[in-house]
């Protein structure tokens, strides 16, 4: 099988190696260079496939010279871009390389396959007609709260990647800001111990505080309810009154409970009022 020269963005399995497509295997076999996030990880995959290929490290710290070298190679032959797992560029390296290749007139091809975001959405039971993927939540508490507040009223299912050590803290922040919105935690997708657990963020925070989960995690939050929103003037007046004796966080919580609204947006509004 022959392929046109160019840069091929190749999805690899997120766990189960049997999920590697025949076309992806053929591209890796044909590639003069395989650009990898970690040669140890991709080396195991190539060994499993019975392939010995020239690998070149490419990640978010790679230089413009690294990109130029790969693009030059892609003008003359097949260059495959892979990440450690799943589809490159989806919270993985590759954006700058793909953009530079297109600007240089080099053909860029997709070899689609596994993606943890799509895999988790397909089995979690939360709405999938409209969703927003936002990568990893920030590690620091204030930055995480700010990020969640910004996304609070987006009328879509929210999807994040998360790690086991940070999961309980993120779920606690979600419970504080989003209340009883339904949440799903999907982990170890396609592997032996694949698990999808749903419930409120508070329920899942308690579960994972008691036992830190292992493996790669996708965190999914259902969209906000369609309940009628209270008059904005009434809410602002109540917030102003509450802020006379409470912090922005406590005022947001109190008014959220009073009006049946989500705390995240009220916290953002209370913070804005504090600054006026």
CSV table of C-alpha atoms in Angstrom, one decimal, residues 3 27 32-33 42 45 48 51 93 127 129 134 153 164 168 176-177 189-190 195 212 222 233 240 245 255 274:
chain,number,residue,atom,x,y,z
A,3,UNK,CA,0.6,6.8,0.5
A,27,UNK,CA,0.6,4.4,7.9
A,32,UNK,CA,9.9,7.3,7.2
A,33,UNK,CA,9.7,9.1,10.6
A,42,UNK,CA,5.3,4.5,21.3
A,45,UNK,CA,3.2,0.0,20.6
A,48,UNK,CA,3.4,-4.9,19.6
A,51,UNK,CA,7.3,-2.6,13.5
A,93,UNK,CA,1.2,18.0,21.4
A,127,UNK,CA,-26.4,14.6,27.0
A,129,UNK,CA,-25.9,16.7,21.5
A,134,UNK,CA,-11.9,22.1,28.2
A,153,UNK,CA,-23.9,28.9,32.4
A,164,UNK,CA,-6.5,10.6,40.4
A,168,UNK,CA,-11.7,14.6,44.8
A,176,UNK,CA,-19.7,24.0,45.7
A,177,UNK,CA,-20.3,25.8,42.4
A,189,UNK,CA,-11.5,3.3,29.4
A,190,UNK,CA,-11.1,0.2,27.1
A,195,UNK,CA,-15.5,2.2,35.1
A,212,UNK,CA,-8.0,7.7,45.3
A,222,UNK,CA,-24.2,17.6,32.7
A,233,UNK,CA,-32.3,43.0,39.5
A,240,UNK,CA,-25.3,43.5,47.5
A,245,UNK,CA,-21.8,40.9,56.0
A,255,UNK,CA,-28.2,33.7,47.3
A,274,UNK,CA,-16.7,43.6,45.4
